[in-house]
PDB file of C-alpha atoms in Angstrom:
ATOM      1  CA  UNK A   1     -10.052 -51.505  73.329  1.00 86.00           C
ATOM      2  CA  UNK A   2      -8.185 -48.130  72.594  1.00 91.00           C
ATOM      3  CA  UNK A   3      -8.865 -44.788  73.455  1.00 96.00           C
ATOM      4  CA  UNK A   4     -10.521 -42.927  70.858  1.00 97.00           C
ATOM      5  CA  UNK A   5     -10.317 -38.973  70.234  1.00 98.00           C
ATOM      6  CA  UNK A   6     -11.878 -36.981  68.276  1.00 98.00           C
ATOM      7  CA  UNK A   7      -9.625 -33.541  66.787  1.00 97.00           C
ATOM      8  CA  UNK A   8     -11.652 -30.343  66.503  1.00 97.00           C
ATOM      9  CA  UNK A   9      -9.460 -27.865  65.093  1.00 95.00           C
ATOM     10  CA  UNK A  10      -9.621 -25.693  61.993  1.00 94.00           C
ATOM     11  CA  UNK A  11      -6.055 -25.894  60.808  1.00 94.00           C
ATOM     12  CA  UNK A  12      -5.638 -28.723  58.961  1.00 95.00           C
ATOM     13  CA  UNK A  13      -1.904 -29.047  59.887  1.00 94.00           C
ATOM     14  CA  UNK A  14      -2.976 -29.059  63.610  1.00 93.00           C
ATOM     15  CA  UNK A  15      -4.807 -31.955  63.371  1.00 95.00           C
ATOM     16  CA  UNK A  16      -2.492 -33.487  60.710  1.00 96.00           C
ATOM     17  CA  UNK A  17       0.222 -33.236  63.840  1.00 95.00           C
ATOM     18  CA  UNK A  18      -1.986 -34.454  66.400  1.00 96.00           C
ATOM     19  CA  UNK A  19      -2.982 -37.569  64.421  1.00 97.00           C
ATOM     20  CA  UNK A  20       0.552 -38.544  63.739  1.00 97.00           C
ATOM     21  CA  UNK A  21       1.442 -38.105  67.576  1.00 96.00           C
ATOM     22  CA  UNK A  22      -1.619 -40.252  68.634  1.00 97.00           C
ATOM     23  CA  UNK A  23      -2.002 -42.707  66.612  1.00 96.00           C
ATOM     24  CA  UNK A  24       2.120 -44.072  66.707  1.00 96.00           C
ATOM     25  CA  UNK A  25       0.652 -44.519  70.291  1.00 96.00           C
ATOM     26  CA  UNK A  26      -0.512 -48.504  70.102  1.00 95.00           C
ATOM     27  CA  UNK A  27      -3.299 -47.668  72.395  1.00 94.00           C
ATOM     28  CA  UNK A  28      -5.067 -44.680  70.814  1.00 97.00           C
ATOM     29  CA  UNK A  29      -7.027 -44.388  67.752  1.00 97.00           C
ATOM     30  CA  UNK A  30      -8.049 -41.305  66.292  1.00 97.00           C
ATOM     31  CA  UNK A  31     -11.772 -41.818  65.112  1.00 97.00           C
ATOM     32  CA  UNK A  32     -12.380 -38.613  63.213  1.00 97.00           C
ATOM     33  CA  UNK A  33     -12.238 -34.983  62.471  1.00 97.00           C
ATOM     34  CA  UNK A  34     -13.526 -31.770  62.637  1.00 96.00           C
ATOM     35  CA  UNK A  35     -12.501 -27.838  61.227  1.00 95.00           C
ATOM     36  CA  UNK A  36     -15.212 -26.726  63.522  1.00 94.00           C
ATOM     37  CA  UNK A  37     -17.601 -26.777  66.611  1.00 93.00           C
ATOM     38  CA  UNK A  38     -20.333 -27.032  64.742  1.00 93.00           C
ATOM     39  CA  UNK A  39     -19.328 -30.369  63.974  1.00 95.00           C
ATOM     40  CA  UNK A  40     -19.080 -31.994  67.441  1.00 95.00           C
ATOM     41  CA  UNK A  41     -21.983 -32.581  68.161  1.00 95.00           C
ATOM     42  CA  UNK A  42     -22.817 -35.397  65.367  1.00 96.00           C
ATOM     43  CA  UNK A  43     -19.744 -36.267  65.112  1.00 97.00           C
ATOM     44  CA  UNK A  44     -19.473 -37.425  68.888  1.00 97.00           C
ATOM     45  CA  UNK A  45     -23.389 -38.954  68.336  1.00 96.00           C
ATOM     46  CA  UNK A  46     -21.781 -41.593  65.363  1.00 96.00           C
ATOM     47  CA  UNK A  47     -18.400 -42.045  66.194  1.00 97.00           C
ATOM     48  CA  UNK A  48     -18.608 -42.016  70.690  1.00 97.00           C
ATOM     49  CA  UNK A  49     -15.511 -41.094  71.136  1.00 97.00           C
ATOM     50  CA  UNK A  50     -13.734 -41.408  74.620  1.00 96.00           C
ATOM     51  CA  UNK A  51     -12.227 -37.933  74.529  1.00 96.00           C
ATOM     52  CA  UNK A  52     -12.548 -34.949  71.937  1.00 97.00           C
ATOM     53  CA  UNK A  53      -9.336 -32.822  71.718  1.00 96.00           C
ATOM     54  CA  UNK A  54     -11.100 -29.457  70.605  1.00 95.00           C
ATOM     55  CA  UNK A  55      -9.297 -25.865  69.603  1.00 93.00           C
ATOM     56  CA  UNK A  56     -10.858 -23.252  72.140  1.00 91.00           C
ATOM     57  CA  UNK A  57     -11.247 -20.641  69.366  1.00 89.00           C
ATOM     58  CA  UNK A  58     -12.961 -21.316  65.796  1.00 91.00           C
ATOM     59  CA  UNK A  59     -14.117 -19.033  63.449  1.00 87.00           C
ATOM     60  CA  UNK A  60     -18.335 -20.289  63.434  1.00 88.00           C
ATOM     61  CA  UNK A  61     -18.613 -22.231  66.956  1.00 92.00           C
ATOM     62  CA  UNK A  62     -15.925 -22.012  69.222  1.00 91.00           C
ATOM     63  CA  UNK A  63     -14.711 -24.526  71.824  1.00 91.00           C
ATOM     64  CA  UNK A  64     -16.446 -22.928  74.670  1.00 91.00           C
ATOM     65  CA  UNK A  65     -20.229 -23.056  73.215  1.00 93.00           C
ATOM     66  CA  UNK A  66     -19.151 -26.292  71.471  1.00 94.00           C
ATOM     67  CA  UNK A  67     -18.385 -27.855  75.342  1.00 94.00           C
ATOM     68  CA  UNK A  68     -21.641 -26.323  76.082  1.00 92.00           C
ATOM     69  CA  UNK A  69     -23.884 -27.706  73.599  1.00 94.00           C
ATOM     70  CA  UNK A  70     -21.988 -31.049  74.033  1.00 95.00           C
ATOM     71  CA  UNK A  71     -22.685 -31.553  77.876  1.00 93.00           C
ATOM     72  CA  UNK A  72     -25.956 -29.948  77.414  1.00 93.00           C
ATOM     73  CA  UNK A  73     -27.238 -32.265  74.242  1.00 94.00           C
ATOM     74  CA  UNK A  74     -25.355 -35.543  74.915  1.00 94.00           C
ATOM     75  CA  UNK A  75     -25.968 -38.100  77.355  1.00 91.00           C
ATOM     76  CA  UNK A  76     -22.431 -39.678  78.718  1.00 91.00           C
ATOM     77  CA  UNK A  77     -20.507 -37.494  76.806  1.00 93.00           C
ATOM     78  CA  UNK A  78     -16.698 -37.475  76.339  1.00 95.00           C
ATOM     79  CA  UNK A  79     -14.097 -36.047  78.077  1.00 93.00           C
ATOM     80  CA  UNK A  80     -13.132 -32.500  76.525  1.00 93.00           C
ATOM     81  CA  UNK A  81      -9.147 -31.660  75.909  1.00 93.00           C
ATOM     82  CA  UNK A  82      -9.067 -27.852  74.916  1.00 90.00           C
ATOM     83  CA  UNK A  83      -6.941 -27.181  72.502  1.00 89.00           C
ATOM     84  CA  UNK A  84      -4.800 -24.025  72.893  1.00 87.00           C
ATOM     85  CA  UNK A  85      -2.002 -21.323  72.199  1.00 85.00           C
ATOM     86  CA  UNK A  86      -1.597 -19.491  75.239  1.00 75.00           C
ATOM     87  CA  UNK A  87      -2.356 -20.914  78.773  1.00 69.00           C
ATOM     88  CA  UNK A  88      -3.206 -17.799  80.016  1.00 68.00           C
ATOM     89  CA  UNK A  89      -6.102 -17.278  77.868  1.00 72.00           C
ATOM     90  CA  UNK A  90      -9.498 -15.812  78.914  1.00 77.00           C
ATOM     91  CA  UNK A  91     -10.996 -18.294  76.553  1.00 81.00           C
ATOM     92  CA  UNK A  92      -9.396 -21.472  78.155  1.00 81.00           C
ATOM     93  CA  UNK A  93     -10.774 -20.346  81.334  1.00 81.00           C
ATOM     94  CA  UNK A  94     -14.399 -19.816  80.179  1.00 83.00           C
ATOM     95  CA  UNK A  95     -13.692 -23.443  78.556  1.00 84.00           C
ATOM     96  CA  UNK A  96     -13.306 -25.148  81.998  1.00 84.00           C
ATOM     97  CA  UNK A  97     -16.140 -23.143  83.561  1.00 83.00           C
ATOM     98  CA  UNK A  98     -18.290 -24.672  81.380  1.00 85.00           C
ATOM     99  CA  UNK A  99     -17.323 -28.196  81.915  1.00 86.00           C
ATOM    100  CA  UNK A 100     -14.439 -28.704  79.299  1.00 88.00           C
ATOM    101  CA  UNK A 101     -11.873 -31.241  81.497  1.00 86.00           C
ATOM    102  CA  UNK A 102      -8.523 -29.473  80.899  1.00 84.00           C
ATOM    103  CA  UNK A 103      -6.465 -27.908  78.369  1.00 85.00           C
ATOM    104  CA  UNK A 104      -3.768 -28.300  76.146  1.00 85.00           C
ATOM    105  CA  UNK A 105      -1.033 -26.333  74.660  1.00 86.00           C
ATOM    106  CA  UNK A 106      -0.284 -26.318  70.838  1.00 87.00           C
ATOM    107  CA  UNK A 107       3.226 -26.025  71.876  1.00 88.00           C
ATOM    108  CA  UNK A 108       3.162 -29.455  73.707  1.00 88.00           C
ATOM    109  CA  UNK A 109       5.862 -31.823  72.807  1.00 92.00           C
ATOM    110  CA  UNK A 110       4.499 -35.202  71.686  1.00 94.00           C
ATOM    111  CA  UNK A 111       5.025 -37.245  74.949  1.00 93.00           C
ATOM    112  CA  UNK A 112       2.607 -34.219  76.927  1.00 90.00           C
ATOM    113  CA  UNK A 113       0.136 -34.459  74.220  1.00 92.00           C
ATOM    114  CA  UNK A 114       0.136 -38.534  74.556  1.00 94.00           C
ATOM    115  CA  UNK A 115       0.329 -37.877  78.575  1.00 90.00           C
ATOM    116  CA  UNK A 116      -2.493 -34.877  78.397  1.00 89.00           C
ATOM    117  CA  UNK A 117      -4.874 -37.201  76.461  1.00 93.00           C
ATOM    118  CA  UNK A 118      -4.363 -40.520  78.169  1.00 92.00           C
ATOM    119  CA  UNK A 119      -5.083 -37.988  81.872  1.00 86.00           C
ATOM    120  CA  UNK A 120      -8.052 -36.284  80.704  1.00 87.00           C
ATOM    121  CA  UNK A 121      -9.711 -39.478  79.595  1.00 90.00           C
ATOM    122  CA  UNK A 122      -9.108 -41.443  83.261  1.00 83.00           C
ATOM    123  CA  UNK A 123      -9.668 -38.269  85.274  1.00 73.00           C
ATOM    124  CA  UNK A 124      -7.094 -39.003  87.806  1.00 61.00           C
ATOM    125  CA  UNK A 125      -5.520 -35.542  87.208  1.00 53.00           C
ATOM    126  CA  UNK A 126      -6.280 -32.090  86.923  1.00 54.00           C
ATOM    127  CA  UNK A 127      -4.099 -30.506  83.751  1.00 59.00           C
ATOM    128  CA  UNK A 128      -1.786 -27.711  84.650  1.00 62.00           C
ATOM    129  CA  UNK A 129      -2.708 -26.773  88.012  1.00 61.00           C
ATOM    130  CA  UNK A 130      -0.940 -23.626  88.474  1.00 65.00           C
ATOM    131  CA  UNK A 131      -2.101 -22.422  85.072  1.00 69.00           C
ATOM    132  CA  UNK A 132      -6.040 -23.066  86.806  1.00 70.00           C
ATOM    133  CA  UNK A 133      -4.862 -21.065  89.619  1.00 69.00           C
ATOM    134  CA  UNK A 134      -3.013 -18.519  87.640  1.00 72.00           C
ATOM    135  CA  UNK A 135      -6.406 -18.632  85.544  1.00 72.00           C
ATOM    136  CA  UNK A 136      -8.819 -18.487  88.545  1.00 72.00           C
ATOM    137  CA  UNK A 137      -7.159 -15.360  89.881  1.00 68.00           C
ATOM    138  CA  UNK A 138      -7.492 -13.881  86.474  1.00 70.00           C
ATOM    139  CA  UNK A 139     -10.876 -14.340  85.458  1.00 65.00           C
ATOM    140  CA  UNK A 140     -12.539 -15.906  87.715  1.00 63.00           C
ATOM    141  CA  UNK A 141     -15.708 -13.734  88.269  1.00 56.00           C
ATOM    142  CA  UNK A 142     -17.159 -15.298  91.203  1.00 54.00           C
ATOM    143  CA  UNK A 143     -14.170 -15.782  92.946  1.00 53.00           C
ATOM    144  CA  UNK A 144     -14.898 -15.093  96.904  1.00 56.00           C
ATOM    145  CA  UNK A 145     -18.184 -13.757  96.187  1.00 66.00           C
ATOM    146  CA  UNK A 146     -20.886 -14.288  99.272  1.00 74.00           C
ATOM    147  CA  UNK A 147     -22.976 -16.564  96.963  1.00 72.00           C
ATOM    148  CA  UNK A 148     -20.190 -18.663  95.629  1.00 70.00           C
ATOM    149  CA  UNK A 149     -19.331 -19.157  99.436  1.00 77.00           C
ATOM    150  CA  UNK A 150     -22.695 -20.113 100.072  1.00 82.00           C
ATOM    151  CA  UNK A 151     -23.025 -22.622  97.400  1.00 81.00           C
ATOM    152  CA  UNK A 152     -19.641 -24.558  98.784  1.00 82.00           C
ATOM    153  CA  UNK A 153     -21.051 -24.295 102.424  1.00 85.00           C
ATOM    154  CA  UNK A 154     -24.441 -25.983 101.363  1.00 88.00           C
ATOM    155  CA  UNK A 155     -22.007 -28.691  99.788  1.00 89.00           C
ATOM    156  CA  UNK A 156     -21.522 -29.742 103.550  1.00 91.00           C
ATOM    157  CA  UNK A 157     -17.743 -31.379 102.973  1.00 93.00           C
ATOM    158  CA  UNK A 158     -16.652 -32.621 105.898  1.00 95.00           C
ATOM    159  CA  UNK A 159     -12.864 -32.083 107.045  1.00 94.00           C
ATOM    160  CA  UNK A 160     -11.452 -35.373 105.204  1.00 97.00           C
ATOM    161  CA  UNK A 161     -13.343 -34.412 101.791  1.00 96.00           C
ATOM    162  CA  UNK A 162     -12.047 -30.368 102.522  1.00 95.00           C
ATOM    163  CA  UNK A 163      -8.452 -31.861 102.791  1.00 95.00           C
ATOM    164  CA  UNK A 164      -9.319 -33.842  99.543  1.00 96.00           C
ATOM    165  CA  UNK A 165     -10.217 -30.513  98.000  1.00 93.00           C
ATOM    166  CA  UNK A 166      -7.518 -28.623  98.952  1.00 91.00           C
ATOM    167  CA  UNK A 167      -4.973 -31.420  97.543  1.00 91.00           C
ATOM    168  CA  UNK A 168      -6.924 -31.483  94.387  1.00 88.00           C
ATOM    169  CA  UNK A 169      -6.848 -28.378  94.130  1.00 85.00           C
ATOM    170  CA  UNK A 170      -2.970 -28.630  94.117  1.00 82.00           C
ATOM    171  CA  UNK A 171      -2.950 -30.520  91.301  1.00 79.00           C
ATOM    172  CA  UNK A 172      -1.859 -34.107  93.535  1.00 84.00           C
ATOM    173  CA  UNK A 173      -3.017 -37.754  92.095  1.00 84.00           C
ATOM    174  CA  UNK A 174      -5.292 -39.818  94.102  1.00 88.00           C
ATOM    175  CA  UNK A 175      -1.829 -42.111  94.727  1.00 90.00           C
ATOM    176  CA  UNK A 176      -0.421 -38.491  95.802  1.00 91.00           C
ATOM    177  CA  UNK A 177      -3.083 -37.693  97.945  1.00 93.00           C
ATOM    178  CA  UNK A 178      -3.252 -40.704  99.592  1.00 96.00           C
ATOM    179  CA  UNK A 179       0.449 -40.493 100.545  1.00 96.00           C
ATOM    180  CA  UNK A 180      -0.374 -37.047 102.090  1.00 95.00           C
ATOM    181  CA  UNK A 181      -3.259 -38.066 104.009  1.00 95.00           C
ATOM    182  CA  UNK A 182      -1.622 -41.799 105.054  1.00 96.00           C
ATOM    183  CA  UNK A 183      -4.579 -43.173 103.396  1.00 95.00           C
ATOM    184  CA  UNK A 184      -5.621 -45.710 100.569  1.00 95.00           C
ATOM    185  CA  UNK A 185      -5.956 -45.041  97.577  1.00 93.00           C
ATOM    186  CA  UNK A 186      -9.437 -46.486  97.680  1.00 95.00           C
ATOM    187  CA  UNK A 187     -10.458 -44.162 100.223  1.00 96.00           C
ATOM    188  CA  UNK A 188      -9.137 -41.296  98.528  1.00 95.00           C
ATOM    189  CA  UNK A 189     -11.293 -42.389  95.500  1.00 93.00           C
ATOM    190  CA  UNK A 190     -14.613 -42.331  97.683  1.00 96.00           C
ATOM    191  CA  UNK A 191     -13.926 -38.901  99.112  1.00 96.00           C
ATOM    192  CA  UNK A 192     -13.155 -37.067  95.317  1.00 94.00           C
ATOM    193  CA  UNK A 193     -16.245 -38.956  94.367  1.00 94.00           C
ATOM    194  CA  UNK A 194     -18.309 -37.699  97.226  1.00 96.00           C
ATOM    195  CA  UNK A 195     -16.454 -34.101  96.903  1.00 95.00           C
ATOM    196  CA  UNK A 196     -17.623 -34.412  92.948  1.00 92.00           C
ATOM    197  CA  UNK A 197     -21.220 -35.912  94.239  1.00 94.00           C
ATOM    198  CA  UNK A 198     -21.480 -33.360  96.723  1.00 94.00           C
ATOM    199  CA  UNK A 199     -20.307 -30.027  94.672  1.00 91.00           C
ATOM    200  CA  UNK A 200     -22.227 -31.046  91.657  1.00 87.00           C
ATOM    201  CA  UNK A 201     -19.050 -31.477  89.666  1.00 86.00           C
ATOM    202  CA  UNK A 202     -18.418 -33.045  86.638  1.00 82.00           C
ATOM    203  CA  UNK A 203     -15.098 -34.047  87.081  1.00 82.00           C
ATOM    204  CA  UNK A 204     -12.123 -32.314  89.371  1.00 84.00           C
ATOM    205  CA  UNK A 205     -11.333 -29.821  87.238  1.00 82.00           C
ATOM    206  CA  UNK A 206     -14.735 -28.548  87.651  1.00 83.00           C
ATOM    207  CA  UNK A 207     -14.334 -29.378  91.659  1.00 87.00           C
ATOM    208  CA  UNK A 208     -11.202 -27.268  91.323  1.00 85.00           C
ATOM    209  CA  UNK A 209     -12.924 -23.960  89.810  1.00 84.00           C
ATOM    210  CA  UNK A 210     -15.441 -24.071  92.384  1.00 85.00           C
ATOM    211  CA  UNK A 211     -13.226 -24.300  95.124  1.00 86.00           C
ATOM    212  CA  UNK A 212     -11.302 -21.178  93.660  1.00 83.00           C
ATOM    213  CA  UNK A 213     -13.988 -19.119  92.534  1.00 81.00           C
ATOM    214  CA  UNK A 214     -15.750 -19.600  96.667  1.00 84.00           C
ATOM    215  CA  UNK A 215     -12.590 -18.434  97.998  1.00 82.00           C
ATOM    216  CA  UNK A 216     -12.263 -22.279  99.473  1.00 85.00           C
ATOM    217  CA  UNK A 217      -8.947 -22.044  98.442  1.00 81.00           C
ATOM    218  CA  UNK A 218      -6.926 -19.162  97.237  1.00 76.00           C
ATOM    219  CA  UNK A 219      -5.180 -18.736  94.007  1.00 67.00           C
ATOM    220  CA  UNK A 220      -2.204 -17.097  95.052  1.00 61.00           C
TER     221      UNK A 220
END
């Protein structure tokens, strides 16, 4: 079966590109479009789509209460590729905080885009990890705070899941980490999934923000 995407974006061209770029890939199939937020939500109801590549900024709904209403509405819902200009935006980072999976830069050449959308939709990788950091530092509003702290420390990691963490939160594979840690990847697997479990994550780039905004790990 391929992987299906749906493209959220409203200029035409945009999607126009990222149609032509996906679908010469023999494994991905783009199932539909959008021009706007609003959209998504049926859109992913008819067509289930395995990942929705969706611009972060729209004139009626944007991509960051679009990613809300999605994960809030949908049961099993997609994985979310934000769709971008500038990696350093404010709006990318509000995005991940509320549960898109990573982000991706207009400016991509075609083998990233291929690469960005084939990642997202296994969730072996976290997109752009020193943009996240670069991001957390930025605008992360919890980051460090007593409470955030608090949350991680009721998460009860123990010292192989911190490690985990802290290697995720570098941006390494599972095959990295495992080569770090002199481990399986099977094991490494179990301890993301309890880190995930544990932290109430959706994924690792969620994992990732949390461990930023606590302080867990530090940006810089």
């Amino acid at each position: 079966m391929p992987l299906t995407v749906l493209l959220v974006d409203d200029e035409p061209l945009v999607r126009a590109g990222l149609r032509a770029v996906l679908e010469a890939q023999p494994d991905i199939e783009v199932t539909g479009e959008a021009a706007d937020g609003a959209a998504v939500i049926p859109l992913v109801r008819r067509l289930r789509p395995d990942v929705v590549a969706m611009d972060v900024r729209m004139p009626l709904m944007d991509g960051i209460e679009a990613t809300r209403a999605l994960l809030r509405t949908v049961p099993d819902p997609p994985k979310i590729l934000m769709i971008t200009t500038f990696e350093n935006d404010e709006y990318v980072y509000g995005a991940l905080r509320a549960g898109a999976d990573g982000f991706l830069l207009k400016r991509a050449r075609p083998a990233e885009i291929v690469n960005a959308v084939r990642l997202v939709a296994d969730g072996e990788s976290l997109l752009f990890p020193a943009a996240v950091r670069q991001l957390a530092a930025r605008y992360g509003t919890g980051y460090g705070t007593a409470a955030a702290r608090e949350e991680l420390r009721r998460a009860a990691l123990t010292g192989r899941e911190a490690d985990v963490l802290r290697l995720m939160a570098r941006g390494l594979s599972n095959a990295e980490i495992a080569v770090r840690l002199v481990v399986g990847t099977e094991t490494v697997k179990s301890h993301v999934s309890a880190v995930l479990a544990k932290l109430g994550a959706r994924d690792r780039t969620q994992a990732v923000i949390a461990a930023y905004e606590s302080g867990f790990v530090s940006p810089g």
